[in-house]
């Protein structure tokens, strides 16, 4: 009979579920975890056995009801929040099994008719509940609505009489990435259309192809774009037509990217005397583009022709490898940030591979933008003597480096350096006092001489790879006394946001030194007993993990994640690295990463995106490392590989994403958000999940399901005076516009691939039209790659409202 066939099928399903939960649940219990899964497994085995016997179906129904009721009550007790995503894996599978048991009872002929009617009604009600739950997966969950800001209180900045330029990485020297234009508004943004597309022709295949992280510069009616391998294009701002292109033939093996170019105009340089400007007035390259290339060269191009500036360095190039140590032609050292122009000087930091002792120097240098001559060098080994080295003198090796973008303060004549660490990253047992002082810190140096002014460390003795990842943003922020203070806003991978007085290095908003765990420590390690916690600003995405906060698509992978958590060392923030698997959360991926922030300057609102990807890591000693294939030729990816870290007793660190066998992160969604913070009150205004699972899914297979779970984000936001936040750095392929007051998504445009760059917004000096531009090269670790620069604009005749 069909009904008996259904009964046997349900018995097999119930037994399989029960046995899986018993096995996994027993392992979790032995680790000190929840008893629920083990007990539920026994109950499901019993349920299957009772359904196997015709005469015990009534008992089976009673047990099925009891299992679901008990599970429901446990879920309410166990879930960290009574919210959609935490409850989903706890209740969905039990609800489906309960539904199937009721529908089965409704078709069994030997079940009393009254019981069949009740079972059928209950089963159909549960079926409707399951359908509604599945539909709810396509609605946003996990957002936060904080303080309410009156929409009518929005202030629109005055539009400049003449359109200005996007000259710096963050548009202005302060780095706020704020655009004082109001042509595109929350009311008409849905009318945005593609205005033009430019193809850079970048290499998209093969080793070292890199990731497109470029925000073009806009100078007048021309955009200047760079590819990961530093091919520079000048593009007409209204038509997208190529004006010129220059290829420096720059190649390297690792960390290949170009985030933008620097711009210098000698005629507008008020750091020079009138005589200096007059003397150079008849020379070529009056306006020039500066590019720090991935093969560790700095070069200058004439903005009008794309030709190398012959008087700069040697035939247009400066070799940045000089006196740096073993750079291997840029493979172990190269700049990853935009050259920051400071009058007639440009400051250059650099990325260092951080694998072994003796890595290249992390020195920061300033070069004359006209000649390429070295003006000063800030060397951690000689921080108080920033003078050009002799020809036979080498910069101090393996010092903290500056791979993020510095910030230039013209009024104070200071440049602010966000540092990383001296290599290697994950073990610092033999670090000296100088490295410990200058690692993971914001450092102010004199922009003319390079002399250290002050140091403010944000991570003590960093062995978590918590390099300061983003540009310090200059903005005036009120202190607890209500005084406006010239400040730096520095985001971190730990989810903490620090506000620092840029005159003195003192904290503007409260920061507490709190005790953190120091055991179990790695061999020979000397951890700091305290770390700075920013308590005066919201902390983003850094709530401590627990067994209960482990997640999964289903009951089964949630159980797996709970086992993994209980089988790992986790002592909260700053869990010490060690030879047993430990959880790093927030991880070296962030929290916040290199994209930085944007600030609505009219309303004092800060926007920041983040990612939430816990890692399960383990230091591997020299003996155990023999079981791995290790190569210092390149840094391998995650999952089961050993990243070389050859220091002290260790050969490397194993890095795995804390995820289920379905390759879904074990932490509860969202996995990435956009947050708005009121800089007047220091309170969170809103937080929304950013991105859907459309281009991702279990086992890395694209789901094509636009579930707005919030995906890990990179890149950064851009804000307009009209009340919009543009952002593209999600794992799905869209450029989005959010309402800056509510976080509501107002518009999105599909892209040919992912985009991790920050959007560029400008107004054409020729037509007065406002454009939104995004470089689309592919998301990190995504197989889909592109070479598009896409501009959007309102159709002719669209009126602002």
Short mmCIF file of N, CA, C and O in Angstrom, two decimals, residues 107-170:
data_model
loop_
_atom_site.label_atom_id
_atom_site.label_comp_id
_atom_site.label_asym_id
_atom_site.label_seq_id
_atom_site.Cartn_x
_atom_site.Cartn_y
_atom_site.Cartn_z
N UNK A 107 -2.95 9.81 6.58
CA UNK A 107 -3.24 8.91 5.44
C UNK A 107 -3.20 7.44 5.84
O UNK A 107 -3.45 6.57 4.99
N UNK A 108 -2.88 7.14 7.07
CA UNK A 108 -2.84 5.72 7.49
C UNK A 108 -4.25 5.25 7.80
O UNK A 108 -4.94 5.82 8.66
N UNK A 109 -4.73 4.19 7.12
CA UNK A 109 -6.13 3.77 7.27
C UNK A 109 -6.46 3.20 8.64
O UNK A 109 -7.63 3.20 9.04
N UNK A 110 -5.47 2.73 9.38
CA UNK A 110 -5.75 2.13 10.67
C UNK A 110 -5.65 3.14 11.82
O UNK A 110 -5.71 2.79 12.98
N UNK A 111 -5.50 4.42 11.49
CA UNK A 111 -5.56 5.48 12.49
C UNK A 111 -7.00 5.95 12.58
O UNK A 111 -7.69 6.12 11.55
N UNK A 112 -7.54 6.16 13.77
CA UNK A 112 -8.93 6.62 13.92
C UNK A 112 -9.18 7.87 13.08
O UNK A 112 -8.32 8.75 12.94
N UNK A 113 -10.41 7.95 12.53
CA UNK A 113 -10.74 9.04 11.61
C UNK A 113 -10.62 10.41 12.28
O UNK A 113 -10.18 11.38 11.65
N UNK A 114 -11.00 10.51 13.55
CA UNK A 114 -10.89 11.79 14.23
C UNK A 114 -9.43 12.22 14.36
O UNK A 114 -9.10 13.40 14.20
N UNK A 115 -8.56 11.26 14.63
CA UNK A 115 -7.13 11.56 14.73
C UNK A 115 -6.58 11.96 13.37
O UNK A 115 -5.73 12.87 13.28
N UNK A 116 -7.08 11.29 12.30
CA UNK A 116 -6.59 11.64 10.95
C UNK A 116 -6.96 13.08 10.60
O UNK A 116 -6.16 13.79 10.01
N UNK A 117 -8.19 13.48 10.96
CA UNK A 117 -8.61 14.85 10.64
C UNK A 117 -7.76 15.88 11.39
O UNK A 117 -7.31 16.88 10.81
N UNK A 118 -7.53 15.61 12.68
CA UNK A 118 -6.71 16.53 13.45
C UNK A 118 -5.27 16.57 12.91
O UNK A 118 -4.66 17.63 12.77
N UNK A 119 -4.73 15.40 12.58
CA UNK A 119 -3.37 15.32 12.04
C UNK A 119 -3.26 16.05 10.71
O UNK A 119 -2.28 16.77 10.44
N UNK A 120 -4.27 15.88 9.85
CA UNK A 120 -4.25 16.55 8.55
C UNK A 120 -4.27 18.06 8.73
O UNK A 120 -3.51 18.80 8.08
N UNK A 121 -5.14 18.55 9.63
CA UNK A 121 -5.19 19.99 9.87
C UNK A 121 -3.89 20.52 10.43
O UNK A 121 -3.38 21.57 9.99
N UNK A 122 -3.32 19.79 11.41
CA UNK A 122 -2.05 20.22 11.98
C UNK A 122 -0.92 20.17 10.97
O UNK A 122 -0.07 21.07 10.91
N UNK A 123 -0.90 19.11 10.15
CA UNK A 123 0.15 18.98 9.15
C UNK A 123 0.10 20.07 8.11
O UNK A 123 1.13 20.65 7.71
N UNK A 124 -1.13 20.41 7.65
CA UNK A 124 -1.27 21.48 6.66
C UNK A 124 -0.91 22.83 7.26
O UNK A 124 -0.32 23.68 6.58
N UNK A 125 -1.25 23.04 8.53
CA UNK A 125 -0.87 24.29 9.19
C UNK A 125 0.64 24.41 9.29
O UNK A 125 1.21 25.49 9.06
N UNK A 126 1.30 23.30 9.62
CA UNK A 126 2.76 23.33 9.68
C UNK A 126 3.36 23.53 8.30
O UNK A 126 4.37 24.23 8.15
N UNK A 127 2.76 22.92 7.26
CA UNK A 127 3.23 23.12 5.90
C UNK A 127 3.15 24.59 5.53
O UNK A 127 4.09 25.15 4.94
N UNK A 128 2.04 25.23 5.89
CA UNK A 128 1.92 26.66 5.64
C UNK A 128 2.99 27.42 6.39
O UNK A 128 3.60 28.37 5.86
N UNK A 129 3.25 27.03 7.65
CA UNK A 129 4.30 27.70 8.43
C UNK A 129 5.67 27.54 7.81
O UNK A 129 6.47 28.49 7.80
N UNK A 130 5.96 26.35 7.28
CA UNK A 130 7.25 26.12 6.62
C UNK A 130 7.38 26.99 5.38
O UNK A 130 8.43 27.60 5.12
N UNK A 131 6.30 27.08 4.59
CA UNK A 131 6.32 27.91 3.38
C UNK A 131 6.55 29.38 3.75
O UNK A 131 7.34 30.08 3.11
N UNK A 132 5.83 29.85 4.78
CA UNK A 132 5.99 31.24 5.22
C UNK A 132 7.43 31.47 5.69
O UNK A 132 8.03 32.52 5.40
N UNK A 133 7.98 30.50 6.43
CA UNK A 133 9.36 30.63 6.90
C UNK A 133 10.34 30.72 5.74
O UNK A 133 11.26 31.54 5.75
N UNK A 134 10.14 29.86 4.73
CA UNK A 134 11.01 29.91 3.56
C UNK A 134 10.90 31.26 2.85
O UNK A 134 11.89 31.83 2.39
N UNK A 135 9.67 31.78 2.79
CA UNK A 135 9.49 33.10 2.15
C UNK A 135 10.17 34.18 2.96
O UNK A 135 10.73 35.15 2.39
N UNK A 136 10.16 34.05 4.28
CA UNK A 136 10.79 35.05 5.14
C UNK A 136 12.31 35.10 4.96
O UNK A 136 12.95 36.08 5.32
N UNK A 137 12.87 34.03 4.42
CA UNK A 137 14.31 34.03 4.17
C UNK A 137 14.70 35.08 3.13
O UNK A 137 15.87 35.43 3.00
N UNK A 138 13.72 35.59 2.40
CA UNK A 138 13.99 36.59 1.37
C UNK A 138 13.67 38.00 1.84
O UNK A 138 13.65 38.94 1.05
N UNK A 139 13.42 38.14 3.14
CA UNK A 139 13.25 39.46 3.75
C UNK A 139 14.45 39.74 4.66
O UNK A 139 15.01 38.80 5.24
N UNK A 140 14.85 40.99 4.81
CA UNK A 140 16.00 41.29 5.66
C UNK A 140 15.72 40.97 7.13
O UNK A 140 14.64 41.28 7.65
N UNK A 141 16.68 40.36 7.79
CA UNK A 141 16.62 40.09 9.23
C UNK A 141 18.00 40.39 9.81
O UNK A 141 19.01 40.30 9.12
N UNK A 142 18.03 40.71 11.07
CA UNK A 142 19.30 40.93 11.73
C UNK A 142 19.75 42.37 11.74
O UNK A 142 20.86 42.68 12.20
N UNK A 143 18.92 43.28 11.25
CA UNK A 143 19.27 44.69 11.30
C UNK A 143 19.01 45.26 12.69
O UNK A 143 18.36 44.65 13.54
N UNK A 144 19.53 46.46 12.90
CA UNK A 144 19.35 47.16 14.18
C UNK A 144 18.84 48.56 13.88
O UNK A 144 19.41 49.28 13.05
N UNK A 145 17.78 48.95 14.55
CA UNK A 145 17.31 50.32 14.46
C UNK A 145 17.63 51.00 15.78
O UNK A 145 17.08 50.65 16.82
N UNK A 146 18.54 51.95 15.75
CA UNK A 146 18.96 52.62 16.97
C UNK A 146 18.22 53.92 17.16
O UNK A 146 16.99 53.97 17.09
N UNK A 147 18.96 54.98 17.39
CA UNK A 147 18.34 56.29 17.57
C UNK A 147 17.60 56.71 16.30
O UNK A 147 17.99 56.37 15.19
N UNK A 148 16.53 57.42 16.46
CA UNK A 148 15.77 57.93 15.33
C UNK A 148 16.19 59.37 15.05
O UNK A 148 16.20 60.21 15.96
N UNK A 149 16.52 59.62 13.80
CA UNK A 149 16.91 60.97 13.40
C UNK A 149 15.79 61.55 12.53
O UNK A 149 15.34 60.90 11.58
N UNK A 150 15.34 62.69 12.86
CA UNK A 150 14.26 63.31 12.11
C UNK A 150 14.72 63.58 10.68
O UNK A 150 15.69 64.27 10.43
N UNK A 151 13.97 62.97 9.72
CA UNK A 151 14.35 63.17 8.32
C UNK A 151 14.33 64.65 7.93
O UNK A 151 15.11 65.11 7.11
N UNK A 152 13.42 65.39 8.56
CA UNK A 152 13.33 66.80 8.22
C UNK A 152 14.52 67.60 8.73
O UNK A 152 14.71 68.76 8.37
N UNK A 153 15.32 66.94 9.62
CA UNK A 153 16.48 67.63 10.18
C UNK A 153 17.69 67.54 9.24
O UNK A 153 18.73 68.10 9.52
N UNK A 154 17.52 66.79 8.15
CA UNK A 154 18.65 66.64 7.22
C UNK A 154 19.04 68.00 6.66
O UNK A 154 18.21 68.83 6.30
N UNK A 155 20.34 68.19 6.58
CA UNK A 155 20.87 69.45 6.07
C UNK A 155 21.63 69.15 4.78
O UNK A 155 22.46 68.24 4.75
N UNK A 156 21.35 69.86 3.73
CA UNK A 156 22.09 69.71 2.48
C UNK A 156 23.17 70.77 2.40
O UNK A 156 22.89 71.96 2.52
N UNK A 157 24.41 70.33 2.23
CA UNK A 157 25.51 71.29 2.13
C UNK A 157 25.33 72.14 0.88
O UNK A 157 24.76 71.72 -0.12
N UNK A 158 25.86 73.34 0.95
CA UNK A 158 25.82 74.22 -0.22
C UNK A 158 26.65 73.63 -1.35
O UNK A 158 27.76 73.15 -1.14
N UNK A 159 26.11 73.64 -2.55
CA UNK A 159 26.82 73.12 -3.71
C UNK A 159 27.83 74.17 -4.16
O UNK A 159 27.50 75.35 -4.29
N UNK A 160 29.08 73.77 -4.39
CA UNK A 160 30.10 74.74 -4.82
C UNK A 160 29.69 75.43 -6.12
O UNK A 160 29.01 74.84 -6.96
N UNK A 161 30.11 76.66 -6.26
CA UNK A 161 29.80 77.41 -7.49
C UNK A 161 30.41 76.72 -8.70
O UNK A 161 29.82 76.69 -9.78
N UNK A 162 31.59 76.17 -8.53
CA UNK A 162 32.24 75.42 -9.60
C UNK A 162 32.45 73.98 -9.13
O UNK A 162 32.89 73.77 -8.01
N UNK A 163 32.14 73.01 -9.96
CA UNK A 163 32.39 71.62 -9.56
C UNK A 163 33.85 71.42 -9.22
O UNK A 163 34.74 71.95 -9.89
N UNK A 164 34.10 70.67 -8.16
CA UNK A 164 35.48 70.42 -7.77
C UNK A 164 35.87 69.00 -8.11
O UNK A 164 35.10 68.26 -8.73
N UNK A 165 37.07 68.59 -7.69
CA UNK A 165 37.65 67.33 -8.14
C UNK A 165 37.62 66.27 -7.05
O UNK A 165 37.55 66.57 -5.86
N UNK A 166 37.71 65.02 -7.50
CA UNK A 166 37.95 63.88 -6.61
C UNK A 166 39.46 63.60 -6.71
O UNK A 166 39.91 62.79 -7.48
N UNK A 167 40.22 64.32 -5.91
CA UNK A 167 41.67 64.33 -6.08
C UNK A 167 42.37 63.28 -5.23
O UNK A 167 43.43 62.77 -5.61
N UNK A 168 41.79 62.96 -4.08
CA UNK A 168 42.41 62.03 -3.15
C UNK A 168 41.61 60.72 -3.10
O UNK A 168 40.48 60.66 -3.59
N UNK A 169 42.18 59.72 -2.46
CA UNK A 169 41.49 58.43 -2.39
C UNK A 169 40.11 58.58 -1.75
O UNK A 169 39.14 57.98 -2.21
N UNK A 170 40.00 59.37 -0.69
CA UNK A 170 38.73 59.60 -0.01
C UNK A 170 38.06 60.87 -0.47
O UNK A 170 37.33 61.51 0.29
#
